[in-house]
XYZ file of C-alpha atoms in Angstrom:
616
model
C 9.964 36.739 2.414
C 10.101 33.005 1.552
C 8.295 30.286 3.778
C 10.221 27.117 3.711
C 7.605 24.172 4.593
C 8.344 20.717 5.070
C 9.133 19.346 1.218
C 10.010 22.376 0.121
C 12.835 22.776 2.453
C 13.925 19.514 1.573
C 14.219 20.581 -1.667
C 15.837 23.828 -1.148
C 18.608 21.783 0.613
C 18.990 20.160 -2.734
C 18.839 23.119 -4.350
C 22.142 24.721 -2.600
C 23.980 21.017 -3.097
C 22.510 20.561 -6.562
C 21.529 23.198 -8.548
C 18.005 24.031 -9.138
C 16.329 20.919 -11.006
C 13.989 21.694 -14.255
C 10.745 21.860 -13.487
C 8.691 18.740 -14.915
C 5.856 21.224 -16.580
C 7.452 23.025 -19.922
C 4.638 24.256 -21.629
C 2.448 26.661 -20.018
C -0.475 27.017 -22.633
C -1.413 23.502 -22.614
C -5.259 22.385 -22.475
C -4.556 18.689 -21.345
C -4.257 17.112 -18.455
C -4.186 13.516 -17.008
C -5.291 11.273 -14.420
C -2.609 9.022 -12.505
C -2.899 5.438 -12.179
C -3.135 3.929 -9.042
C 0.234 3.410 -6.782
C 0.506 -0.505 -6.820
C 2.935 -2.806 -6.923
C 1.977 -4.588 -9.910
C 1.953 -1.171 -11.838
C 3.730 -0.571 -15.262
C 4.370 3.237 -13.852
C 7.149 3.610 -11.144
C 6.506 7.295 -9.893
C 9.116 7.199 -7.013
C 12.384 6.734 -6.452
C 12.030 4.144 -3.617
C 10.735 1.332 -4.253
C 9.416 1.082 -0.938
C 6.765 3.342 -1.489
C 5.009 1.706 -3.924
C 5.546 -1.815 -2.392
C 2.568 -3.753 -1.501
C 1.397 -4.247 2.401
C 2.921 -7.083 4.118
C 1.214 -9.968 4.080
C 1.503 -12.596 7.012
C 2.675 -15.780 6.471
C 5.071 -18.611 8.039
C 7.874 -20.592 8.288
C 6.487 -23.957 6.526
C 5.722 -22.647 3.514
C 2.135 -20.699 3.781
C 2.739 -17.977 1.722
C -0.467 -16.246 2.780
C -1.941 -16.812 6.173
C -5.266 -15.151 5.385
C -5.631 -16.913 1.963
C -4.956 -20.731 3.089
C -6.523 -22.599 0.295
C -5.842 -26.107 0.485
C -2.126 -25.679 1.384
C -1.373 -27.862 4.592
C 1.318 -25.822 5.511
C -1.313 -23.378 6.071
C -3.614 -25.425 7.990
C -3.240 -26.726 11.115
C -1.385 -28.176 13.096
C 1.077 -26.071 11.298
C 0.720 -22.314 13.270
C -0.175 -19.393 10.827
C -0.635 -16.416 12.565
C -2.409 -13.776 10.789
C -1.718 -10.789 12.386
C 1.355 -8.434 11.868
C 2.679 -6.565 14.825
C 3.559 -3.052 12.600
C 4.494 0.640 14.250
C 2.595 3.518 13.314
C 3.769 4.010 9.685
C 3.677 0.524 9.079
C 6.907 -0.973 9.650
C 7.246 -4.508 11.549
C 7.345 -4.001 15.113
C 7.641 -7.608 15.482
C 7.291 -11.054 14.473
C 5.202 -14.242 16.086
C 6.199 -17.611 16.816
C 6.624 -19.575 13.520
C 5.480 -16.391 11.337
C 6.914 -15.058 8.380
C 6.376 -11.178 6.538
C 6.451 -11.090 2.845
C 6.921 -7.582 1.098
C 6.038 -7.410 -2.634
C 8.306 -5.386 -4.060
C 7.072 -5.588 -7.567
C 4.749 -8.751 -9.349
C 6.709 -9.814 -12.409
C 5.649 -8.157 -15.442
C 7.096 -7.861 -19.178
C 5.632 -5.196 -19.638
C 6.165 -2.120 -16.910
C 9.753 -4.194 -16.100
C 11.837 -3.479 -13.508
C 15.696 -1.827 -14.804
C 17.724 -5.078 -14.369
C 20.799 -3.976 -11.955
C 21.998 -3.567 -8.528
C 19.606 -2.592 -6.102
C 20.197 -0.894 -2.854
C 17.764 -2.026 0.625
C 18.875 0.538 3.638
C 17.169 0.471 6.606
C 17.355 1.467 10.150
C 17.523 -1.339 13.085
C 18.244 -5.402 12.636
C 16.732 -8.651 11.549
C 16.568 -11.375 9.379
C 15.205 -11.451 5.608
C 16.056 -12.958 2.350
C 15.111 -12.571 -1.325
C 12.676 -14.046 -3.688
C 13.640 -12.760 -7.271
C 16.937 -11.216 -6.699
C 20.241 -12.312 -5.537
C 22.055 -10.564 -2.292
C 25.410 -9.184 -2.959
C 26.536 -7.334 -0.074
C 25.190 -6.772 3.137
C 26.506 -4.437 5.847
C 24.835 -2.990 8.856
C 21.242 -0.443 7.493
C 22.354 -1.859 3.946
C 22.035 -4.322 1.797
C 22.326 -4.374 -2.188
C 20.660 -7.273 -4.229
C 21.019 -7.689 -7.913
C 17.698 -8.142 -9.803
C 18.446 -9.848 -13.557
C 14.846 -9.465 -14.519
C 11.204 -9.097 -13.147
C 9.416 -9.815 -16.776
C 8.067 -13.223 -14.847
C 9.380 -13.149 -11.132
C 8.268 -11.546 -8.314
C 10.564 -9.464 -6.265
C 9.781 -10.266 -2.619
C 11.385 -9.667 0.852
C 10.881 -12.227 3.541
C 10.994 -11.196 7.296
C 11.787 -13.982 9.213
C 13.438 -12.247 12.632
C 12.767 -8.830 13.927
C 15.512 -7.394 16.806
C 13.024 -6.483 20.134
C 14.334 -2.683 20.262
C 15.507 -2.192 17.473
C 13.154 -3.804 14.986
C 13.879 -2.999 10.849
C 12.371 0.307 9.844
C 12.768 3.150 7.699
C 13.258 1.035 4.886
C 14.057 2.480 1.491
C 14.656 0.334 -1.638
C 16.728 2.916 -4.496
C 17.080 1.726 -7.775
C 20.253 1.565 -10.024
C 21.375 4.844 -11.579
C 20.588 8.432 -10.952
C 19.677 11.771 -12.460
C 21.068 14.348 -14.039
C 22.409 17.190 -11.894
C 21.329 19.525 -14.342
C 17.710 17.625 -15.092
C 15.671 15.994 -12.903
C 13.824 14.348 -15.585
C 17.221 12.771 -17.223
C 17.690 9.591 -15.832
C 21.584 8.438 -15.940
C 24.214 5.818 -14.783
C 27.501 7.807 -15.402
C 27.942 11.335 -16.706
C 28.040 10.503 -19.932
C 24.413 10.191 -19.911
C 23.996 13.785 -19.029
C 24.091 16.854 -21.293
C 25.927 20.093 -20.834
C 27.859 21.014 -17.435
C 26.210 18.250 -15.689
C 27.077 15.186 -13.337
C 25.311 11.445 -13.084
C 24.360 12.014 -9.292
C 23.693 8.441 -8.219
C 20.077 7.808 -6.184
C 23.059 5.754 -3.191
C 24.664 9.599 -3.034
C 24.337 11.382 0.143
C 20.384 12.894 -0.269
C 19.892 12.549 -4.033
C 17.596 9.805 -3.667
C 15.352 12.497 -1.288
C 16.048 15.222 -3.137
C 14.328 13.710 -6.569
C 12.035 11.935 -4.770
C 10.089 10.773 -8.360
C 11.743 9.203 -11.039
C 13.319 11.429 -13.806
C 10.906 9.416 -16.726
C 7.689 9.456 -14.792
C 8.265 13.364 -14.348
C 9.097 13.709 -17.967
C 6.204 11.697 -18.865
C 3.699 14.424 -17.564
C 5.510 17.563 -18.407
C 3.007 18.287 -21.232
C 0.099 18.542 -19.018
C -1.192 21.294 -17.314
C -3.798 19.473 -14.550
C -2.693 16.358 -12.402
C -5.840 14.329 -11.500
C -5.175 12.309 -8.358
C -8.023 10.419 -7.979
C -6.449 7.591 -7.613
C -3.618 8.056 -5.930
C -5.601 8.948 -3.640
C -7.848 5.681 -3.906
C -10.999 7.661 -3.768
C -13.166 5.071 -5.363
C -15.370 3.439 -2.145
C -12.658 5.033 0.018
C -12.789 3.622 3.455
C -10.803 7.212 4.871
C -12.857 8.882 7.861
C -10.086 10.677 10.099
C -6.888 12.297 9.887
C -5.340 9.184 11.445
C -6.452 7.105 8.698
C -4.509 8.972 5.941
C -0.695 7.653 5.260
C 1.837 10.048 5.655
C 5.302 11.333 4.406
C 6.640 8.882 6.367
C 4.501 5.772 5.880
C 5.785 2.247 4.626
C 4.492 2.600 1.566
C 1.949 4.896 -0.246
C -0.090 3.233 -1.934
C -2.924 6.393 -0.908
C -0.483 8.841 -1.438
C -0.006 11.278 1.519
C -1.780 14.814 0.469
C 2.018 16.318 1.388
C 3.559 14.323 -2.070
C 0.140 15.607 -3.902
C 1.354 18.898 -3.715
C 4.859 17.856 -3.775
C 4.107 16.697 -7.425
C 2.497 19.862 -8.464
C 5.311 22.146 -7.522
C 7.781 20.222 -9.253
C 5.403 19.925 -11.750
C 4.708 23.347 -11.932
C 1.060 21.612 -12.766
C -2.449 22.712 -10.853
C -3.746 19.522 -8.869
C -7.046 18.152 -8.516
C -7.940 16.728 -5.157
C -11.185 13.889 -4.870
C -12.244 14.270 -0.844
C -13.224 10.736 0.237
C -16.854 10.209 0.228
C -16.903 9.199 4.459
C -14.078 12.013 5.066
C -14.489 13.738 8.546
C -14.510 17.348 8.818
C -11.506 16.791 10.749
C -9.954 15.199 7.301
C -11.237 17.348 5.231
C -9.926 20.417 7.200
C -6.142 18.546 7.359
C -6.199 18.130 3.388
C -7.405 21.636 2.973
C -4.478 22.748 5.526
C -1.757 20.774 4.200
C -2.011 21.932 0.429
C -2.344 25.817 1.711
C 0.852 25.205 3.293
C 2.663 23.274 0.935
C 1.561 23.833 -2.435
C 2.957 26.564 -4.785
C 0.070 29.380 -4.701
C 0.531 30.574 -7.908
C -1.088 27.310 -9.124
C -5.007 26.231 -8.545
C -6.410 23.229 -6.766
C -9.371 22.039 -7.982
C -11.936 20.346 -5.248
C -14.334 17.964 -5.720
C -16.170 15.270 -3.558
C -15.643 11.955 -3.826
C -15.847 10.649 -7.686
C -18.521 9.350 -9.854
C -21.018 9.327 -6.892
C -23.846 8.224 -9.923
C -21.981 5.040 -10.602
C -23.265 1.751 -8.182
C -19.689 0.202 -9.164
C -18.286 2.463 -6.271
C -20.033 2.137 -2.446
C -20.106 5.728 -2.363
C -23.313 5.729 -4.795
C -25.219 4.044 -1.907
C -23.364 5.312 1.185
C -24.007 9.111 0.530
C -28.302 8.391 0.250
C -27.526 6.250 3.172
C -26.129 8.739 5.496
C -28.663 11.415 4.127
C -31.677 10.179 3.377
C -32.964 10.172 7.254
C -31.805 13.208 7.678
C -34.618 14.726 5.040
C -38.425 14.581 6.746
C -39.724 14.073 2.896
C -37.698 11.353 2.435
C -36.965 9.402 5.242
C -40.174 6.744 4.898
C -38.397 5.382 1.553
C -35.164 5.197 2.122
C -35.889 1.378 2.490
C -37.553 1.214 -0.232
C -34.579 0.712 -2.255
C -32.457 -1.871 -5.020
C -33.701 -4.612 -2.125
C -36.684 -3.132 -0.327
C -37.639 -4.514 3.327
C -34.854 -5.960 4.454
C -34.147 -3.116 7.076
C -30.697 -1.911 5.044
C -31.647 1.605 3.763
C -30.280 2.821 0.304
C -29.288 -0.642 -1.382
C -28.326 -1.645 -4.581
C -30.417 -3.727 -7.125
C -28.670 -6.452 -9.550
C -28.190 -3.968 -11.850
C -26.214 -1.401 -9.469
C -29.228 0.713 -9.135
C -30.710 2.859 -6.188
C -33.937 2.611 -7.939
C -36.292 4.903 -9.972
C -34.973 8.551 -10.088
C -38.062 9.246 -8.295
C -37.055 7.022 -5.273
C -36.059 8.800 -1.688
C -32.536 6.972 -2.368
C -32.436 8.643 -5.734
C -33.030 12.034 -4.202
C -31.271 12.001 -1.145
C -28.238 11.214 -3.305
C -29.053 14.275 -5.477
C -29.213 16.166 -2.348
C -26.213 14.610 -0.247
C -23.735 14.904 -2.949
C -24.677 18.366 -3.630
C -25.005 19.750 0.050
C -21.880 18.035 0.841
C -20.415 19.296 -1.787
C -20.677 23.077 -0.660
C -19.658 21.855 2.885
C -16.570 20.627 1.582
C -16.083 23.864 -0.552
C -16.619 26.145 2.562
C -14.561 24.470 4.671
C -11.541 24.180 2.008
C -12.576 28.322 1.857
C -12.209 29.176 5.421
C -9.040 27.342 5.552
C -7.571 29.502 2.380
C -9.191 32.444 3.423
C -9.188 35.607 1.539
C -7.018 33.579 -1.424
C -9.889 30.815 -1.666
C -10.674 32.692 -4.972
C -7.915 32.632 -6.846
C -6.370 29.258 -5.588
C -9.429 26.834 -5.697
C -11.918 25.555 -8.487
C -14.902 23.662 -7.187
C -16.056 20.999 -8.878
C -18.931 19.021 -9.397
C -18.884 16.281 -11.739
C -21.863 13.722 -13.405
C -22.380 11.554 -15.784
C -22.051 12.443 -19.732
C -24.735 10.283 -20.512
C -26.886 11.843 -18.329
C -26.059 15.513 -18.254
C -29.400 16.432 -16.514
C -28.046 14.747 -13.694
C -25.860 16.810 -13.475
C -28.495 19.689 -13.580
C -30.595 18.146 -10.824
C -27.491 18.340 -8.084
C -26.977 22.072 -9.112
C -30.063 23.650 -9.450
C -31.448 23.327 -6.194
C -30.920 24.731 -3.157
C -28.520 23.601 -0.254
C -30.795 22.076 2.063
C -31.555 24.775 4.872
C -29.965 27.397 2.733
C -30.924 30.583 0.459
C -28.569 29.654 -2.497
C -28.158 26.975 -5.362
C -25.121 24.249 -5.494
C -24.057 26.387 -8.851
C -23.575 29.292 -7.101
C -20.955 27.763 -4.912
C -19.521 25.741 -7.978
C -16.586 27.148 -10.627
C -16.674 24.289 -13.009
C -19.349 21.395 -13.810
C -16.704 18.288 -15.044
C -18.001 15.245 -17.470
C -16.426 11.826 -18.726
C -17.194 12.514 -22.599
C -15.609 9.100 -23.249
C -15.111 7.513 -27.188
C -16.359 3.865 -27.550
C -18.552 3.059 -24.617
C -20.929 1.513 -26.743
C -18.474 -1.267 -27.939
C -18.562 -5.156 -26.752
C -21.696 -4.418 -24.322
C -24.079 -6.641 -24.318
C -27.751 -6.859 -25.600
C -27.799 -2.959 -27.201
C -24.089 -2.230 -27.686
C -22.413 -2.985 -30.967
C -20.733 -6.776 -30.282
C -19.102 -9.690 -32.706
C -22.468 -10.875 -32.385
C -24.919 -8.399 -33.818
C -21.853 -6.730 -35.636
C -19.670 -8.840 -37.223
C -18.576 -6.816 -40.386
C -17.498 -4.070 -37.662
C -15.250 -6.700 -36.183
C -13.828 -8.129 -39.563
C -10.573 -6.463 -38.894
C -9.124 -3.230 -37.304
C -9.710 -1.124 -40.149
C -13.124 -1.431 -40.254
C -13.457 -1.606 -36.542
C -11.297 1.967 -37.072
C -13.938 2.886 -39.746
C -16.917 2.453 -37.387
C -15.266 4.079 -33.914
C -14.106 7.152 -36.272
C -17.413 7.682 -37.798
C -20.519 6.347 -35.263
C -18.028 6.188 -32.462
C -17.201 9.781 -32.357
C -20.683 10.627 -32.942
C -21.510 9.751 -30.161
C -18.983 11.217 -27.803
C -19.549 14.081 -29.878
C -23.049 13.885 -28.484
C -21.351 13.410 -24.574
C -19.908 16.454 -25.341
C -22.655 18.797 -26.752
C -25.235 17.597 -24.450
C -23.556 18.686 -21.564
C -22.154 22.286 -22.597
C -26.148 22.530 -23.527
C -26.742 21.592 -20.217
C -24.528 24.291 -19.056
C -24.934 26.981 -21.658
C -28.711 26.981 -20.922
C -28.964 26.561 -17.100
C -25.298 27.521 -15.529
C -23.992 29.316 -18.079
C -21.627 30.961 -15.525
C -19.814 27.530 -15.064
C -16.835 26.369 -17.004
C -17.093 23.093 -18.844
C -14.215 20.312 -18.223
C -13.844 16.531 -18.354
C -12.435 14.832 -15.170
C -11.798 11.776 -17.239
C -11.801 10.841 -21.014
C -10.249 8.864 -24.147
C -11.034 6.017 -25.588
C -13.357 3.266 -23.711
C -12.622 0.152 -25.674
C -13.248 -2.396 -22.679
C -15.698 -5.585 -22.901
C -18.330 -5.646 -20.720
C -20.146 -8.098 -18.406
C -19.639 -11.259 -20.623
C -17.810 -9.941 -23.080
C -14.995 -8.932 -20.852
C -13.129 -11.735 -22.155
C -13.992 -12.453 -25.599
C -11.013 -13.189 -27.426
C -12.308 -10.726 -30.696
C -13.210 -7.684 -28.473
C -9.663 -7.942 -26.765
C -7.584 -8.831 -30.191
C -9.533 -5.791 -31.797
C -9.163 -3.401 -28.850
C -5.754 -3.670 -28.646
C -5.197 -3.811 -32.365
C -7.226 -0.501 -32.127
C -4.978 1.246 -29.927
C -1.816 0.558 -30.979
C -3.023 1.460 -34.503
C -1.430 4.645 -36.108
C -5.337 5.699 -36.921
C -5.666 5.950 -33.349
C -3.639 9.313 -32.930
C -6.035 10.391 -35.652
C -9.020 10.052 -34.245
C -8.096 11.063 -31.096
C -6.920 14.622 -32.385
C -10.265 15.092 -34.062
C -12.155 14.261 -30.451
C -9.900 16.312 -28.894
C -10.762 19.085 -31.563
C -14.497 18.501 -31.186
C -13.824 18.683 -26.963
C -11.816 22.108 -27.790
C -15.427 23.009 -29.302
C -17.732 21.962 -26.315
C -15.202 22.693 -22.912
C -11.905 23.941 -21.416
C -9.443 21.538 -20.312
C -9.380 17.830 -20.897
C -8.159 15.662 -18.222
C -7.343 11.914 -19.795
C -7.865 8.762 -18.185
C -4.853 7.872 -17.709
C -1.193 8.597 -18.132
C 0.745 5.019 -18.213
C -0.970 1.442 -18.031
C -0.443 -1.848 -19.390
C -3.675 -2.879 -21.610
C -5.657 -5.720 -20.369
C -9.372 -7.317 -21.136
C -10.126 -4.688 -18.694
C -9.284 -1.616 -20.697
C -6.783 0.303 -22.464
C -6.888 3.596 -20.353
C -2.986 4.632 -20.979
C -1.934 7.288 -23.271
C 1.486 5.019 -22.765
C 1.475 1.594 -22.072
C 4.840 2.060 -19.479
C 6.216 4.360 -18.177
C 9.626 3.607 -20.501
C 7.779 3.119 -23.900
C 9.148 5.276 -26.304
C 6.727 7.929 -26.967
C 6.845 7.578 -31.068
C 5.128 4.224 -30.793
C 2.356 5.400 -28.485
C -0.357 6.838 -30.860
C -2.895 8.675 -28.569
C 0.144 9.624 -26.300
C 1.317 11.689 -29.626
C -2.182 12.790 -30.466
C -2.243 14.448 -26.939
C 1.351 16.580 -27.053
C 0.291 17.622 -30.785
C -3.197 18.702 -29.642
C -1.042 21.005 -26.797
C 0.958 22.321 -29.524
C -1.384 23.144 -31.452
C -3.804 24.201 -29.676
C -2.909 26.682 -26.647
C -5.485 26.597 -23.714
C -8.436 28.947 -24.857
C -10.428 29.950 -21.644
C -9.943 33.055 -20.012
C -7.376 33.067 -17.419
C -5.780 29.824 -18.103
C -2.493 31.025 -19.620
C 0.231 29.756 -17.015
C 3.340 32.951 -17.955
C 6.997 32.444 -17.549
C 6.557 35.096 -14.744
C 4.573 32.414 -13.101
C 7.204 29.771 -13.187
C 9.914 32.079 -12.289
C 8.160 32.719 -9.398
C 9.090 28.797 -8.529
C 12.357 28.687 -10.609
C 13.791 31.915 -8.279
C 12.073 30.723 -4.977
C 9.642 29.531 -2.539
C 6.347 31.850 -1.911
């Protein structure tokens, strides 16, 4: 018998007004899969349907011209006597409850950008309750009472802001939703329209204003179109893992949140079902029990069982970029008798702050009690995490979850050292609790870093022009991914050779580094480099040489604009046409080609019938 939960039923409602909508995954054998970028509203990827959600949080300001309260600067209008309160009076999912004397709230829509640009068109701004606001970037047309539609001409250089300058006391603005212009197909929700004649076949242009279409679709028809190919959603950070400051349930944003820019677990899933993709959650590093438990909970009940959820804790817990490199030794290492004496003796020893970075993001030797107790915290909380996601699955935890623990490529015996041993107090190994060990086998790191990396300084012929900086990152470049890649099925194949091998990030890693972040020939060469046709070459042979060494590859990521700080999309927005996007080709012609090898990975038509004909 089906069980309608709390998307799903949305979406059956659709279902019975719509017609059933194409599912965004059409390939069952593919071996890819992708991260997500990060929900922001600066973002060259639009994911959802209302704007709203991927607005930015308000940010105080007032009526004489402080744009930013918290930020002052110089700007007397900021400064006193001019009052600039900084805190917002918002209700539980983040809407303004209210507004102080003389203050103003400014809502980011979208920062200008020519690159991820906003459709031009007539926008539509409903909302429950009353108050006052205006427009930066866009033009009001009508306004009625819950709506209001603006017209937006372009957002290539201006930022789309709303101003809150009067909230009603009672009945305060809320429930906002910003919809686009157009719709989707009735027949396709990943066919984007603005009349009928857009769609193909028996099919109508239902418009995002139409009674529960905008609901209904809830992503945007070319975001779900753009990930149809993969097989394994990443959502690290959607889920702004990275030095996450997440501890309770209460702390998570839900379905019905202002804005998501940490997406609530309930759309995670949502994604995957529609996506008829499997999901991989990263479990904040500080995450209660109580957290972990509700995230475990709330993908039982709401994602599609006939797809797996793969589990792993926190991400990149080596790297001292992210705080949860020293926060996990910190919270463990007085916990172990062995090690508790050092734990001060860290990055900055004496001060009386255990487990602290050096200059050069280090805990220390690998010898150090930080070192260790990270080793040992990341591992035994690890297998916490995986029993408690077990007990909440129960007697399906098998064959719905993948646990995952994932280190460094460069260091695959890292790797080796959180598995091997024993959870503290317990008779059995982190690999025995573990289904897959995950890597970063990344092309290019060694490019534009300073001192021993290969720079315009010490490596000028490689940097003559893009064909030889092609010839070098085809030849030594891939080498040593290659190398990534072989140490760590090594690793595997002669310690856990019971363990799957898969990357939970990859691609190509042209980004300068430290001082060479901005130096004009890195970035003039990088993006040359991508952009190049070569590129879809090269990235078919790594992706050949992965095929050799592990199971699936997850890229890092989908859609992003390139930038002196990397070049991580496959596409560079989310409307680029796919022909001029050369690794973005490389990846669906690797899929094609190459149909997922490892045993049990084949996703059948039965499978997706199983969504197409109903809810489990």
């Amino acid at each position: 018998m089906p069980v309608f939960r709390p998307f799903q039923s949305l979406l059956a409602i659709a279902l019975l007004l719509c017609g059933a909508p194409a599912l965004a995954g059409t390939n069952p054998t593919a071996p890819l899969g992708t991260n997500l970028t990060e929900v922001v509203d600066f973002s060259d990827e639009f994911p959802f349907v209302d704007l709203m959600k991927s607005s930015r949080d308000l940010i105080p300001g007032n009526a004489t011209g402080c744009f930013d309260c918290r930020s002052p600067g110089t700007n007397p209008n900021c400064l006193a006597p001019n009052a600039c309160p900084v805190n917002l009076n918002l209700d539980a999912n983040g809407f303004l409850s209210g507004l102080q004397p003389n203050q103003v709230a400014r809502l980011v829509l979208h920062a200008g950008s020519s690159v991820g640009e906003l459709p031009a068109g007539s926008y539509t701004m409903r909302f429950d309750g009353a108050g006052s606001f205006n427009f930066t970037g866009a033009n009001v047309t009508s306004s009625t009472a819950g709506q209001t539609v603006f017209n937006v001409t372009s957002s290539a250089s201006n930022n789309i802001i709303i101003n809150f300058s009067a909230i009603t006391a009672g009945n305060p603005l809320r429930n906002i939703k910003i919809l686009p212009p157009g719709g989707r197909c009735s027949n396709d929700d990943k066919r984007a329209c603005d009349t009928s004649a857009n769609c193909i076949g028996p099919s109508i242009c239902e418009l995002y204003t139409d009674p529960g279409i905008a609901d209904a679709q809830l992503f945007q028809p070319q975001f779900l179109k753009n990930i149809e190919g993969f097989r394994l959603l990443r959502f690290m950070d959607w889920m702004r893992t990275n030095s996450s400051p997440m501890v309770n349930v209460a702390d998570y944003p839900t379905a019905a949140s202002a804005n998501w820019r940490r997406v609530p677990i309930s759309v995670l899933a949502e994604l995957g079902n529609r996506s008829a993709s499997d999901i991989w959650v990263t479990i904040p590093h500080r995450a209660s029990d109580a957290l972990v438990d509700n995230i475990a909970t709330t993908l039982r009940d709401s994602f599609r069982a006939d797809r797996k959820i793969y589990v792993e804790f926190s991400n990149e817990n080596w790297n001292g970029l992210f705080n949860q490199n020293r926060e996990i030794p910190r919270q463990f290492c007085p916990n172990f008798p062995d090690l508790a004496a050092g734990c001060e003796n860290d990055g900055i020893p004496g001060n009386g702050i255990a487990c602290e970075l050096n200059s050069n993001f280090s805990l220390g030797a690998a010898s150090s009690a930080c070192f260790q107790a990270l080793v040992r915290g990341w591992g035994d909380r690890s297998v916490q995490i995986f029993d408690r996601f077990d007990a909440v699955f129960g007697a399906s935890a098998r064959q719905r979850l993948i646990r995952v623990i994932a280190a460094q490529a460069a260091n695959a015996d890292l790797g080796r050292q959180v598995m091997v041993r024993n959870a503290t107090g317990q008779n059995f190994t982190i690999a025995s609790k573990t289904d897959v060990y995950a890597s970063a086998p990344y092309i290019g790191t060694e490019y534009c870093s300073p001192t021993t990396g290969i720079n315009p300084d010490n490596s000028a012929a490689v940097y003559a022009n893009v064909d030889a900086f092609l010839d070098h990152f085809s030849n030594q470049g891939m080498a040593r991914a290659l190398g990534f890649m072989t140490s760590s099925r090594a690793m595997l194949t002669n310690n856990f050779p019971q363990l799957r091998h898969v990357s939970y990030e990859g691609g190509q890693h042209l980004a300068g580094i430290g001082g060479l972040t901005l130096n004009a020939t890195c970035n003039s060469i990088f993006d040359a480099a991508n952009r190049n046709p070569r590129m879809r070459t090269i990235y078919e042979t790594y992706l050949a040489n992965w095929k050799q060494n592990g199971d699936e590859f997850v890229h890092f990521y989908n859609v992003g604009r390139y930038s002196a700080f990397g070049r991580w999309g496959a596409l560079e927005a989310q409307n680029q046409d796919p022909l001029t996007a050369p690794k973005f080709q490389a990846m669906l012609n690797h899929s094609t080609a190459n149909p997922c090898h490892w045993q049990g990975c084949t996703q059948s038509e039965s499978d997706l019938n199983i969504f197409r004909n109903g809810f489990e």
